[in-house]
XYZ file of C-alpha atoms in Angstrom:
757
model
C -1.841 -81.078 8.835
C -2.076 -79.283 5.563
C -4.621 -76.700 4.575
C -4.865 -76.344 0.922
C -5.912 -73.315 -1.030
C -5.783 -73.519 -4.755
C -5.682 -70.209 -6.768
C -7.448 -70.410 -10.236
C -5.816 -68.471 -13.089
C -7.507 -66.460 -15.799
C -9.323 -68.493 -18.454
C -7.886 -68.113 -21.916
C -10.655 -67.029 -24.269
C -9.179 -67.020 -27.742
C -9.942 -68.311 -31.197
C -8.082 -71.294 -32.670
C -4.574 -70.696 -33.954
C -4.205 -70.714 -37.730
C -2.611 -73.809 -39.201
C -0.252 -73.436 -42.130
C -0.156 -77.048 -43.298
C -2.676 -78.999 -45.357
C -4.637 -81.421 -43.154
C -4.520 -84.068 -45.859
C -0.701 -84.070 -45.710
C -0.366 -84.340 -41.948
C 0.739 -87.398 -40.027
C -1.949 -88.460 -37.557
C -1.699 -90.380 -34.329
C -4.696 -92.351 -33.145
C -6.409 -92.472 -29.745
C -8.943 -95.212 -29.092
C -10.631 -97.032 -26.235
C -7.317 -98.818 -25.644
C -5.828 -95.428 -24.733
C -8.615 -94.596 -22.288
C -11.349 -93.220 -24.543
C -14.745 -94.406 -23.313
C -15.649 -95.779 -26.742
C -14.595 -95.230 -30.353
C -17.737 -93.465 -31.630
C -16.792 -89.802 -31.248
C -19.781 -87.470 -31.477
C -18.274 -84.076 -30.653
C -14.828 -82.505 -30.112
C -14.121 -79.174 -28.452
C -11.426 -77.434 -26.432
C -12.270 -76.182 -22.957
C -11.281 -72.682 -21.797
C -8.426 -74.167 -19.719
C -7.176 -75.906 -22.933
C -8.133 -79.432 -21.985
C -9.937 -81.349 -24.712
C -13.525 -82.551 -24.336
C -14.809 -85.446 -26.407
C -18.337 -86.777 -26.300
C -18.734 -90.381 -27.334
C -21.751 -92.606 -27.630
C -21.613 -93.605 -23.988
C -19.964 -90.779 -22.109
C -18.136 -87.460 -21.864
C -14.340 -87.719 -22.002
C -11.918 -85.022 -20.828
C -8.311 -85.344 -21.976
C -5.406 -83.491 -20.343
C -2.657 -84.775 -22.614
C -1.873 -87.598 -20.193
C -5.061 -89.468 -19.330
C -8.756 -89.516 -20.090
C -11.313 -88.892 -17.360
C -14.953 -89.857 -17.835
C -18.118 -88.082 -16.741
C -20.771 -90.714 -16.094
C -24.431 -89.827 -16.467
C -26.245 -93.147 -16.138
C -28.432 -91.915 -13.265
C -29.123 -88.439 -14.703
C -32.521 -87.760 -16.239
C -32.150 -85.240 -19.131
C -34.209 -82.060 -19.014
C -36.860 -81.739 -21.738
C -35.700 -78.965 -24.083
C -38.839 -78.125 -26.007
C -37.516 -75.940 -28.841
C -34.337 -77.811 -29.784
C -34.844 -80.138 -32.749
C -31.225 -80.493 -33.815
C -28.690 -83.183 -33.077
C -25.774 -83.567 -30.664
C -24.289 -80.198 -29.648
C -21.994 -79.320 -26.741
C -21.190 -75.888 -25.299
C -19.071 -74.656 -22.416
C -19.687 -71.252 -20.818
C -17.531 -68.909 -18.756
C -18.954 -70.430 -15.543
C -17.252 -73.701 -16.511
C -20.639 -75.300 -17.171
C -20.852 -77.877 -19.978
C -24.228 -77.835 -21.746
C -25.012 -81.000 -23.717
C -27.927 -80.771 -26.132
C -29.538 -83.515 -28.137
C -32.957 -83.601 -29.748
C -35.288 -82.000 -27.136
C -33.004 -83.006 -24.251
C -30.464 -81.119 -22.149
C -27.866 -82.046 -19.531
C -25.538 -79.698 -17.670
C -22.238 -80.578 -16.012
C -20.282 -78.367 -13.596
C -16.556 -78.726 -14.373
C -15.458 -76.997 -11.169
C -17.642 -79.098 -8.863
C -17.278 -82.208 -11.056
C -20.981 -83.023 -10.892
C -24.133 -82.873 -12.983
C -26.808 -80.261 -12.324
C -29.790 -82.393 -11.337
C -32.384 -79.591 -11.321
C -31.798 -77.509 -14.451
C -35.002 -75.358 -14.140
C -33.998 -74.302 -10.629
C -30.438 -73.596 -11.800
C -31.518 -71.454 -14.781
C -34.082 -69.612 -12.650
C -31.238 -68.379 -10.457
C -29.666 -66.953 -13.622
C -32.888 -65.645 -15.194
C -35.395 -65.169 -12.344
C -38.165 -63.825 -14.584
C -38.684 -67.197 -16.278
C -39.600 -70.476 -14.632
C -38.407 -72.676 -17.474
C -36.296 -72.497 -20.619
C -36.869 -73.941 -24.071
C -33.324 -73.722 -25.506
C -29.731 -72.917 -24.512
C -26.848 -71.376 -26.486
C -23.261 -70.349 -25.731
C -21.391 -67.979 -28.059
C -17.734 -68.040 -29.108
C -16.805 -65.798 -26.160
C -18.325 -68.327 -23.713
C -21.353 -66.201 -22.766
C -24.672 -67.871 -22.020
C -27.927 -67.240 -23.893
C -31.268 -68.641 -22.686
C -34.470 -68.948 -24.680
C -37.943 -69.144 -23.161
C -40.653 -69.128 -25.787
C -39.927 -66.040 -27.909
C -37.867 -64.287 -25.210
C -34.077 -64.466 -25.607
C -31.886 -63.551 -22.593
C -28.099 -62.986 -22.541
C -25.639 -62.562 -19.680
C -24.052 -59.458 -21.236
C -26.893 -57.096 -20.363
C -28.889 -59.621 -18.274
C -31.879 -58.472 -20.301
C -34.161 -60.278 -22.719
C -35.556 -59.372 -26.126
C -38.782 -60.616 -27.687
C -38.227 -62.174 -31.101
C -40.712 -61.997 -33.934
C -42.383 -65.329 -34.804
C -41.903 -64.444 -38.475
C -38.186 -65.097 -38.161
C -38.789 -68.743 -37.270
C -37.104 -70.861 -34.591
C -33.812 -69.800 -32.997
C -31.065 -72.231 -34.061
C -27.756 -70.501 -33.242
C -26.355 -67.476 -31.428
C -22.928 -65.832 -31.643
C -21.261 -62.463 -31.083
C -18.793 -60.147 -32.759
C -17.692 -56.899 -31.202
C -20.560 -55.213 -29.344
C -23.262 -57.036 -31.255
C -24.980 -60.369 -30.913
C -26.203 -62.340 -33.911
C -29.179 -64.701 -33.797
C -29.617 -67.291 -36.552
C -33.129 -68.556 -37.339
C -34.578 -71.562 -39.118
C -35.901 -69.286 -41.901
C -32.376 -68.209 -42.820
C -32.674 -64.846 -41.088
C -29.890 -63.325 -39.039
C -30.911 -60.716 -36.468
C -28.314 -58.329 -35.047
C -28.762 -57.273 -31.398
C -27.087 -54.541 -29.369
C -25.481 -56.407 -26.450
C -25.825 -53.476 -24.048
C -29.522 -52.862 -24.594
C -30.652 -56.197 -26.133
C -32.463 -54.192 -28.802
C -32.723 -55.271 -32.467
C -30.346 -53.418 -34.827
C -31.194 -55.088 -38.139
C -32.313 -58.375 -39.714
C -31.093 -60.013 -42.938
C -32.388 -63.079 -44.766
C -29.984 -65.482 -46.488
C -32.546 -66.653 -49.039
C -36.210 -66.451 -49.914
C -38.991 -67.920 -47.816
C -39.555 -70.568 -50.512
C -35.965 -71.806 -50.147
C -36.107 -71.725 -46.354
C -38.024 -75.007 -46.167
C -35.099 -76.870 -47.734
C -32.635 -75.884 -44.976
C -34.723 -75.413 -41.829
C -33.731 -78.456 -39.740
C -30.275 -77.860 -38.235
C -27.586 -75.198 -38.124
C -23.982 -74.775 -37.010
C -22.105 -71.456 -36.967
C -18.379 -70.686 -36.642
C -16.987 -67.155 -36.250
C -13.664 -65.989 -37.671
C -11.404 -63.274 -36.322
C -12.282 -60.821 -39.119
C -16.023 -60.858 -38.447
C -17.264 -63.538 -40.841
C -19.793 -66.154 -39.785
C -19.633 -69.464 -41.649
C -22.763 -71.555 -41.336
C -23.789 -75.031 -42.420
C -27.513 -75.770 -42.658
C -29.353 -79.022 -43.205
C -32.827 -79.953 -44.317
C -33.775 -81.613 -47.534
C -30.200 -80.874 -48.575
C -27.134 -79.227 -47.073
C -26.083 -75.610 -47.529
C -22.842 -73.783 -46.760
C -23.171 -70.010 -46.143
C -21.089 -67.023 -45.100
C -22.282 -63.774 -43.512
C -20.076 -60.668 -43.547
C -20.837 -58.473 -40.517
C -19.126 -55.454 -42.072
C -21.093 -55.429 -45.319
C -24.148 -57.142 -43.754
C -24.402 -59.514 -46.705
C -24.940 -63.256 -47.126
C -23.003 -65.468 -49.548
C -23.987 -68.968 -50.627
C -20.801 -71.000 -50.950
C -22.202 -74.351 -52.057
C -25.080 -76.769 -51.659
C -24.707 -80.483 -50.922
C -27.004 -83.422 -51.463
C -25.862 -84.961 -48.210
C -25.883 -84.029 -44.507
C -23.235 -81.614 -43.225
C -22.168 -82.337 -39.642
C -19.577 -79.991 -38.152
C -17.565 -77.027 -39.312
C -14.017 -75.871 -38.511
C -12.364 -72.771 -39.967
C -8.606 -73.052 -40.245
C -8.123 -69.598 -41.715
C -9.806 -67.406 -44.277
C -8.362 -69.543 -47.049
C -9.474 -73.045 -46.035
C -12.510 -74.376 -44.217
C -13.024 -77.984 -43.154
C -16.331 -79.679 -42.530
C -17.434 -83.208 -41.819
C -20.403 -84.871 -43.402
C -22.108 -88.181 -43.944
C -19.589 -88.637 -46.760
C -16.467 -87.924 -44.697
C -14.119 -84.947 -44.363
C -14.102 -82.116 -46.893
C -11.905 -79.094 -47.471
C -13.321 -75.900 -48.982
C -11.032 -73.366 -50.684
C -12.488 -69.915 -50.140
C -10.451 -68.182 -52.836
C -11.394 -70.387 -55.787
C -14.656 -71.637 -54.217
C -13.869 -75.315 -54.714
C -14.146 -78.264 -52.382
C -12.404 -81.610 -52.235
C -12.866 -84.748 -50.207
C -10.150 -86.082 -47.893
C -10.806 -89.795 -48.092
C -7.885 -91.163 -46.078
C -5.361 -90.185 -43.436
C -1.655 -90.942 -43.105
C -0.741 -92.296 -39.692
C 2.541 -91.584 -37.936
C 3.800 -95.062 -38.817
C 3.297 -94.348 -42.527
C 0.193 -96.491 -42.977
C -2.930 -95.118 -44.641
C -6.272 -95.151 -42.858
C -9.724 -94.650 -44.274
C -12.162 -93.453 -41.606
C -15.494 -91.644 -41.691
C -15.037 -88.255 -40.055
C -17.893 -87.241 -37.785
C -16.472 -84.057 -36.237
C -13.370 -81.847 -36.490
C -11.763 -79.238 -34.232
C -8.623 -77.074 -34.367
C -7.069 -76.438 -30.953
C -5.290 -73.281 -29.819
C -1.841 -74.894 -30.187
C -2.347 -75.396 -33.910
C -3.314 -79.064 -33.771
C -6.278 -80.702 -35.470
C -8.583 -83.326 -33.933
C -10.820 -85.538 -36.045
C -13.539 -87.622 -34.404
C -14.630 -90.694 -36.337
C -17.711 -92.901 -36.308
C -15.964 -96.132 -35.345
C -12.206 -95.530 -35.183
C -11.760 -93.187 -32.225
C -9.793 -89.956 -32.451
C -7.151 -88.772 -34.894
C -4.720 -86.011 -33.905
C -2.071 -84.180 -35.924
C 0.075 -81.065 -35.713
C 1.863 -79.520 -38.719
C 5.183 -79.284 -36.842
C 4.962 -82.607 -35.069
C 7.114 -84.794 -37.343
C 9.861 -82.637 -38.897
C 12.154 -85.606 -39.629
C 11.951 -87.359 -43.007
C 13.493 -90.770 -43.553
C 14.635 -91.456 -47.113
C 16.750 -93.979 -48.971
C 20.472 -93.560 -48.252
C 21.408 -93.998 -51.894
C 19.917 -90.613 -52.790
C 22.671 -88.754 -50.892
C 26.451 -89.021 -50.844
C 28.604 -88.396 -47.775
C 32.155 -87.459 -48.766
C 33.477 -86.512 -45.318
C 33.888 -88.349 -42.062
C 32.078 -86.066 -39.608
C 33.483 -87.510 -36.407
C 35.624 -84.497 -35.539
C 34.583 -80.919 -36.327
C 36.066 -77.497 -35.643
C 33.084 -75.115 -35.544
C 32.809 -71.450 -36.512
C 33.875 -70.451 -32.977
C 37.075 -72.482 -33.153
C 35.795 -75.150 -30.756
C 36.787 -78.770 -31.395
C 33.995 -81.371 -31.164
C 34.954 -85.064 -31.212
C 32.659 -88.082 -31.300
C 33.448 -90.937 -28.920
C 31.672 -94.072 -27.792
C 31.423 -92.552 -24.322
C 30.129 -89.049 -24.805
C 31.012 -85.993 -26.866
C 34.439 -84.424 -26.256
C 34.535 -80.621 -26.430
C 37.794 -78.651 -26.484
C 37.615 -74.882 -26.208
C 40.427 -72.522 -25.327
C 42.589 -75.523 -24.494
C 40.175 -76.892 -21.908
C 38.586 -80.307 -22.469
C 35.117 -81.230 -21.201
C 32.758 -84.130 -21.858
C 29.054 -84.028 -22.688
C 26.983 -87.061 -21.670
C 23.394 -88.260 -21.690
C 23.118 -86.883 -18.162
C 23.562 -83.465 -19.753
C 20.801 -84.103 -22.295
C 22.386 -86.128 -25.132
C 20.100 -88.758 -26.622
C 22.836 -91.372 -26.032
C 26.492 -91.518 -24.963
C 27.570 -93.321 -28.133
C 28.038 -90.357 -30.494
C 28.291 -91.257 -34.194
C 28.517 -88.050 -36.244
C 28.445 -84.268 -35.816
C 27.725 -81.288 -38.078
C 27.208 -77.515 -37.622
C 24.147 -75.781 -39.106
C 23.928 -72.262 -40.517
C 22.818 -70.859 -37.153
C 25.985 -72.283 -35.499
C 24.163 -75.031 -33.641
C 25.810 -78.446 -33.447
C 23.798 -81.544 -34.446
C 24.971 -85.004 -33.402
C 23.651 -88.456 -34.260
C 23.870 -91.140 -31.594
C 22.892 -94.744 -31.040
C 19.438 -93.568 -29.914
C 18.417 -90.446 -31.768
C 19.658 -86.993 -32.693
C 20.650 -84.105 -30.419
C 20.972 -80.371 -30.993
C 23.574 -78.437 -28.980
C 23.409 -74.663 -28.734
C 26.311 -72.733 -27.209
C 24.865 -69.901 -25.162
C 26.462 -66.499 -24.676
C 27.656 -67.406 -21.206
C 29.363 -70.529 -22.559
C 26.756 -72.950 -21.286
C 25.303 -75.693 -23.452
C 21.615 -76.020 -24.258
C 20.764 -79.525 -25.486
C 17.555 -80.795 -27.089
C 17.246 -84.435 -28.106
C 14.928 -86.142 -30.583
C 14.083 -89.821 -30.715
C 11.785 -92.228 -32.493
C 8.670 -90.517 -31.075
C 9.675 -87.425 -33.084
C 10.069 -89.389 -36.314
C 13.753 -90.219 -35.997
C 14.558 -93.709 -37.264
C 15.242 -96.512 -34.832
C 18.680 -98.035 -34.402
C 22.238 -96.754 -34.649
C 23.482 -94.079 -36.973
C 26.602 -94.727 -39.032
C 29.901 -93.356 -37.778
C 30.866 -90.061 -39.423
C 27.885 -89.932 -41.802
C 26.388 -86.435 -41.397
C 26.113 -83.562 -43.873
C 24.837 -79.973 -44.141
C 22.863 -79.559 -47.386
C 22.760 -76.437 -49.540
C 19.255 -75.413 -48.435
C 20.234 -75.538 -44.750
C 18.849 -79.019 -44.168
C 20.879 -81.678 -42.388
C 21.201 -85.306 -43.432
C 22.350 -88.093 -41.126
C 22.760 -91.639 -42.354
C 21.650 -94.555 -40.236
C 21.465 -98.299 -40.679
C 17.814 -98.056 -41.781
C 18.135 -95.142 -44.174
C 18.906 -91.455 -44.091
C 17.218 -88.908 -41.821
C 16.764 -85.445 -43.331
C 15.434 -82.380 -41.495
C 15.621 -78.610 -41.495
C 16.628 -77.015 -38.161
C 14.176 -74.138 -38.636
C 11.252 -76.554 -38.585
C 12.403 -77.873 -35.220
C 12.812 -74.358 -33.848
C 9.273 -73.435 -34.889
C 7.696 -75.852 -32.451
C 9.193 -73.905 -29.534
C 6.755 -71.061 -30.206
C 3.816 -73.064 -28.866
C 2.591 -71.594 -25.604
C 1.930 -74.114 -22.839
C -0.402 -73.478 -19.916
C -0.061 -76.225 -17.288
C -2.889 -77.452 -15.081
C -2.922 -79.291 -11.770
C -4.080 -82.870 -12.278
C -3.832 -84.299 -8.785
C -2.619 -83.358 -5.320
C -2.149 -85.578 -2.264
C -0.856 -84.751 1.187
C 0.735 -86.628 4.063
C 1.939 -84.750 7.151
C 4.785 -82.497 5.963
C 4.920 -83.972 2.451
C 2.830 -83.028 -0.554
C 2.690 -84.667 -3.997
C 1.405 -82.852 -7.069
C 0.876 -83.977 -10.660
C 0.784 -81.409 -13.466
C 0.064 -81.623 -17.162
C 1.383 -79.061 -19.631
C -1.446 -79.913 -22.069
C 1.303 -80.460 -24.620
C -0.550 -82.550 -27.167
C 1.951 -82.222 -30.013
C 5.345 -82.577 -28.295
C 4.857 -84.038 -24.797
C 8.335 -85.587 -24.753
C 9.904 -82.095 -25.049
C 8.160 -80.443 -22.115
C 10.302 -78.359 -19.772
C 9.005 -77.366 -16.360
C 10.007 -74.560 -14.041
C 8.631 -74.378 -10.545
C 9.075 -71.656 -7.956
C 8.423 -72.515 -4.316
C 7.948 -69.503 -2.049
C 7.836 -69.497 1.749
C 7.633 -66.138 3.501
C 9.187 -64.287 0.518
C 12.016 -66.813 0.321
C 11.832 -68.416 -3.140
C 13.673 -71.268 -4.816
C 13.502 -71.790 -8.587
C 14.079 -75.184 -10.224
C 14.095 -76.058 -13.936
C 13.407 -79.667 -14.918
C 14.528 -80.999 -18.306
C 12.899 -83.744 -20.378
C 15.019 -86.840 -20.828
C 17.294 -85.773 -17.968
C 14.993 -85.401 -14.978
C 13.111 -88.610 -15.696
C 12.078 -89.076 -12.080
C 10.017 -85.886 -12.410
C 8.864 -85.782 -16.066
C 7.405 -88.912 -17.641
C 7.185 -89.810 -21.333
C 3.752 -88.146 -21.611
C 5.183 -84.820 -20.489
C 3.489 -84.937 -17.077
C 5.251 -83.511 -14.034
C 5.250 -85.557 -10.831
C 6.466 -83.274 -8.073
C 6.943 -84.362 -4.457
C 7.886 -81.777 -1.844
C 9.432 -83.366 1.246
C 10.101 -82.215 4.815
C 8.321 -78.905 4.441
C 8.598 -76.488 7.319
C 5.375 -75.101 8.781
C 4.228 -71.971 6.967
C 2.272 -70.608 4.016
C 3.631 -71.713 0.633
C 3.031 -70.643 -2.933
C 3.997 -73.014 -5.739
C 4.149 -71.573 -9.257
C 4.579 -74.064 -12.102
C 5.377 -73.072 -15.687
C 5.798 -75.223 -18.782
C 7.587 -74.565 -22.049
C 9.163 -76.177 -25.079
C 12.244 -73.985 -24.621
C 14.221 -73.788 -21.385
C 14.974 -70.101 -22.052
C 11.420 -68.990 -22.888
C 8.545 -69.101 -20.402
C 5.668 -67.287 -22.083
C 2.725 -69.424 -20.983
C 0.377 -68.913 -18.080
C 1.664 -70.234 -14.776
C -0.388 -72.477 -12.529
C -0.272 -71.220 -8.955
C -1.074 -73.471 -6.020
C -1.142 -72.059 -2.495
C -1.124 -74.269 0.560
C -0.265 -74.060 4.219
C 1.719 -76.533 6.259
C 0.374 -76.420 9.791
C 2.740 -77.198 12.658
C 2.138 -80.274 14.863
C -0.157 -79.660 17.785
C 2.754 -79.220 20.194
C 4.052 -76.365 18.002
C 0.710 -74.721 17.309
C -0.310 -71.277 18.535
C -2.661 -72.760 21.096
C 0.123 -74.986 22.384
C 2.403 -71.978 22.892
C -0.424 -70.141 24.656
C -0.821 -73.117 26.977
C 2.947 -73.283 27.491
C 2.992 -69.585 28.393
C 0.090 -69.938 30.803
C 1.713 -72.977 32.418
C 5.008 -71.113 32.791
C 3.261 -68.135 34.346
C 1.303 -70.482 36.612
C 4.469 -72.286 37.697
C 6.273 -69.001 38.403
C 3.325 -67.530 40.288
C 2.757 -70.789 42.159
C 6.431 -71.044 43.042
C 6.485 -67.487 44.307
C 3.320 -68.070 46.326
C 4.736 -71.297 47.788
C 8.006 -69.575 48.620
C 6.153 -66.709 50.288
C 4.001 -69.163 52.243
C 7.029 -71.134 53.427
C 8.821 -67.931 54.413
C 5.867 -66.753 56.458
C 5.522 -70.178 58.056
C 9.249 -70.270 58.902
C 9.157 -66.792 60.381
C 6.089 -67.636 62.477
C 7.721 -70.852 63.672
C 10.921 -69.006 64.475
C 9.049 -66.314 66.402
C 7.079 -68.961 68.280
C 10.281 -70.822 69.099
C 11.977 -67.663 70.268
C 9.064 -66.900 72.541
C 9.124 -70.460 73.883
C 12.868 -70.436 74.475
C 12.612 -67.046 76.138
C 9.912 -68.402 78.422
C 11.965 -71.498 79.277
C 15.059 -69.432 79.934
C 13.000 -67.084 82.052
C 11.649 -69.969 84.060
C 15.110 -71.432 84.482
C 16.484 -68.078 85.643
C 13.558 -67.723 87.976
C 14.275 -71.152 89.439
C 17.913 -70.252 89.970
C 16.950 -66.979 91.555
C 14.593 -68.725 93.934
C 17.426 -70.979 95.135
C 19.664 -68.013 96.047
C 17.059 -65.769 97.588
C 16.193 -65.885 101.248
C 12.695 -66.794 102.231
C 10.662 -63.858 103.363
C 7.262 -63.514 104.773
C 4.640 -62.467 102.236
C 0.919 -62.111 102.130
C -0.992 -65.328 101.992
C -2.213 -64.769 98.446
C 1.330 -63.952 97.171
C 2.793 -66.988 98.917
C 0.231 -69.191 97.196
C 1.082 -67.727 93.800
C 4.833 -68.148 94.350
C 4.277 -71.727 95.462
C 2.414 -72.360 92.217
C 5.289 -70.914 90.123
C 7.796 -72.838 92.134
C 5.915 -76.054 91.522
C 5.884 -75.447 87.755
C 9.523 -74.475 87.782
C 10.424 -77.537 89.796
C 8.421 -79.681 87.390
C 10.141 -78.185 84.317
C 13.532 -78.433 85.960
C 12.944 -82.090 86.714
C 11.621 -82.765 83.166
C 14.564 -80.977 81.552
C 16.990 -82.851 83.772
C 15.447 -86.199 82.819
C 15.664 -85.388 79.098
C 19.252 -84.140 79.394
C 20.178 -87.219 81.426
C 18.930 -89.490 78.652
C 20.048 -87.230 75.806
C 22.041 -89.829 73.901
C 19.450 -92.554 74.277
C 16.175 -93.331 72.543
C 14.246 -91.680 75.366
C 10.485 -91.664 74.654
C 7.484 -89.709 75.904
C 6.238 -92.847 77.695
C 9.513 -93.107 79.603
C 9.421 -89.393 80.521
C 5.845 -89.612 81.783
C 6.768 -92.737 83.770
C 9.819 -91.064 85.341
C 7.643 -88.077 86.292
C 5.033 -90.473 87.765
C 2.346 -89.120 85.447
C -0.012 -90.396 82.825
C 0.883 -89.468 79.274
C -2.269 -87.370 78.890
C -1.518 -85.589 82.138
C 2.001 -84.851 80.970
C 0.633 -83.503 77.693
C -1.795 -81.175 79.510
C 0.868 -80.039 81.991
C 3.487 -79.165 79.352
C 0.908 -77.567 77.075
C -0.203 -75.333 79.925
C 3.331 -74.351 80.943
C 5.322 -74.152 77.665
C 2.566 -74.510 75.042
C 4.227 -77.595 73.531
C 3.515 -81.268 73.296
C 5.870 -83.632 75.156
C 7.535 -84.824 71.950
C 8.204 -81.272 70.726
C 9.386 -80.320 74.237
C 11.900 -83.173 74.220
C 12.974 -82.393 70.646
C 13.552 -78.726 71.485
C 15.880 -79.686 74.367
C 17.809 -82.092 72.124
C 18.048 -79.466 69.368
C 19.241 -76.865 71.882
C 22.118 -79.165 72.876
C 22.727 -79.977 69.199
C 22.953 -76.256 68.419
C 25.538 -75.834 71.190
C 27.604 -78.725 69.821
C 27.349 -77.314 66.293
C 28.621 -73.928 67.515
C 31.568 -75.622 69.204
C 32.467 -77.251 65.855
C 34.268 -80.228 67.384
C 31.901 -82.922 66.214
C 30.443 -84.124 62.936
C 26.717 -83.984 62.303
C 26.448 -87.767 62.657
C 28.223 -87.650 66.054
C 25.977 -84.818 67.210
C 22.910 -86.805 66.121
C 24.096 -89.748 68.233
C 24.888 -87.561 71.257
C 21.508 -85.786 71.167
C 19.346 -88.861 70.585
C 18.468 -88.458 66.873
C 18.229 -91.598 64.749
C 20.262 -90.168 61.860
C 22.082 -87.076 60.702
C 19.474 -86.454 57.985
C 16.659 -86.562 60.517
C 18.587 -84.170 62.774
C 19.161 -81.843 59.787
C 15.458 -81.862 58.856
C 14.318 -81.200 62.464
C 16.998 -78.536 62.914
C 15.853 -76.725 59.749
C 12.237 -76.798 60.936
C 13.261 -75.482 64.388
C 15.808 -72.827 63.408
C 14.871 -72.103 59.781
C 18.268 -73.018 58.390
C 20.492 -76.024 57.835
C 23.069 -77.053 60.458
C 25.876 -76.095 58.089
C 24.416 -72.605 57.635
C 23.928 -72.308 61.432
C 27.570 -73.226 62.008
C 28.715 -70.448 59.607
C 26.570 -67.937 61.439
């Protein structure tokens, strides 16, 4: 049996990482319904606090963990009527892991931790804000805090207080925070600053005049930057792009548009991207110009024209574009560092099949691995060690003293560590490397530090620094699935590595009672653990009973583990026969057996002693009677009183009777002489014999006869001239074992012990 306890880590609450590359120049990969997306009409894109991606499509909510899509169905959920929201599709996620989905005057709420919809939203919000029975709008700021609106009262979970808003400011359309202040955006173009501790109004600023407000009063979307700027797009009769500076408390109009603006994403202070009914646009803050991005370059080199509906930058530096009909587009500026060009543009004047590097090591290409000679010792490097293929074609050293080799299936980088070990990273077609073999000896280090390697389908050119840059991405793995079976447990993890899943390293530490084992798994080498999507499939077998802690880390560099670890705690319970209760029962049974054995032994000892005492008394009485009989034979008859003569006659009769009975038994000692025969020889009924012997010797006839036989047997045993079987025959016992059993009952010891005494 396994009891599972999963420990949740801290949620990462950070703003998107700045992207250095131009979105229009990136290479995009495409995710559609064929890849697991519910449908190809993407309405909203956002990143969850745990770094999973959430996509809302026309028919469902999709959550992507870098490996698979999971869908949140809501066919049987009746949306809550949200009176004051007149905008379009908007999705929030708060610090409670609640997803709030707003559409025109409708609201749904999904609990990510419980994986279920909240069916009674008024009851749920009343637990949060007890003073109000119902809400009219919901907001979540950039720091994942919840704001609730009921009429003109606005509540926040910073101070858990509400503030009454002036009707003159119009309808509340957006809420965000910066520092210790909250900022409320209204349909009239006003921004109202609130003190988060007291929920009191600090100041209010209007972006434009009341006459202009009617042109932009329908919808709003706000994005905060790290330096305290709020960029806002507004829609009405026309679109408007604004910026509010919290430090100077001033508004700036950036541009107006005669079309609808959809979503807004700030890459950095220099470039801002927004989607619209006319596609994707880029705005240059410095020169205040905008340009349309009308097509996208896919990873296969083809161009694609798609209408962008929404855009989002994730915290790893990637960009996600949701389209109206073509699914999702994803790109990362460092994702494809390899460029494939025409071979005729470069000349290769050396045959790079054998290289002596700056350390004096000799590297030689072979069709069965890479031969390395250092300090006179030869070793081989194979695909099992991390090479992309065992058929090595060319080798070259870069300016950082790393060795780059081309093979029949990609390119590998070999770093020689300080301890002499080799660190190998391989790149294949998924990274942009050309398919097919590379040409033998055709590799070259260019003047700018780039490396060129010629293949059958052209020349691959790359700069090593660009490949090293991708290792700076921080990965924070999550647990996708866990199953248990007796003393085995299987766990699936995702590193949420959207850009470079095929380069995901994993390190897991398994701890049992302070005894820890650390294992590092390498992509391309440990294929039974890490699949092509970068997911870890870990099976722990034959676990001993105890409390375990499993810590899993992910990285793009085997020597750097900077991300948050996922910790899973579980307990392997022993089988019932090894459980605590079982040992308690075993202890009680042992004590019971010992006590019972001692009691039985004591009882048998007392019984034996009583039997022995009774036998001694009986034998003493018999011997006394026999002596009395002998004495009567030798004594002369004398005259006594009448009463005394009568008593002596009575004793003499008993003695004569016993003497005759003993003589009959001794006469037939070696025969099967029975009680019936004894009573017949004494001319008595069996019952009469029983009464007579019971009165005289306090024994039944059978015990009387057995005692005489045993007395003779004891004499023969003391003499030591006969075996036990012979004695049994001579004394009338059917077998030696029966004699031994009767003897032990009579004398309290075995015949052998009696003989030694």
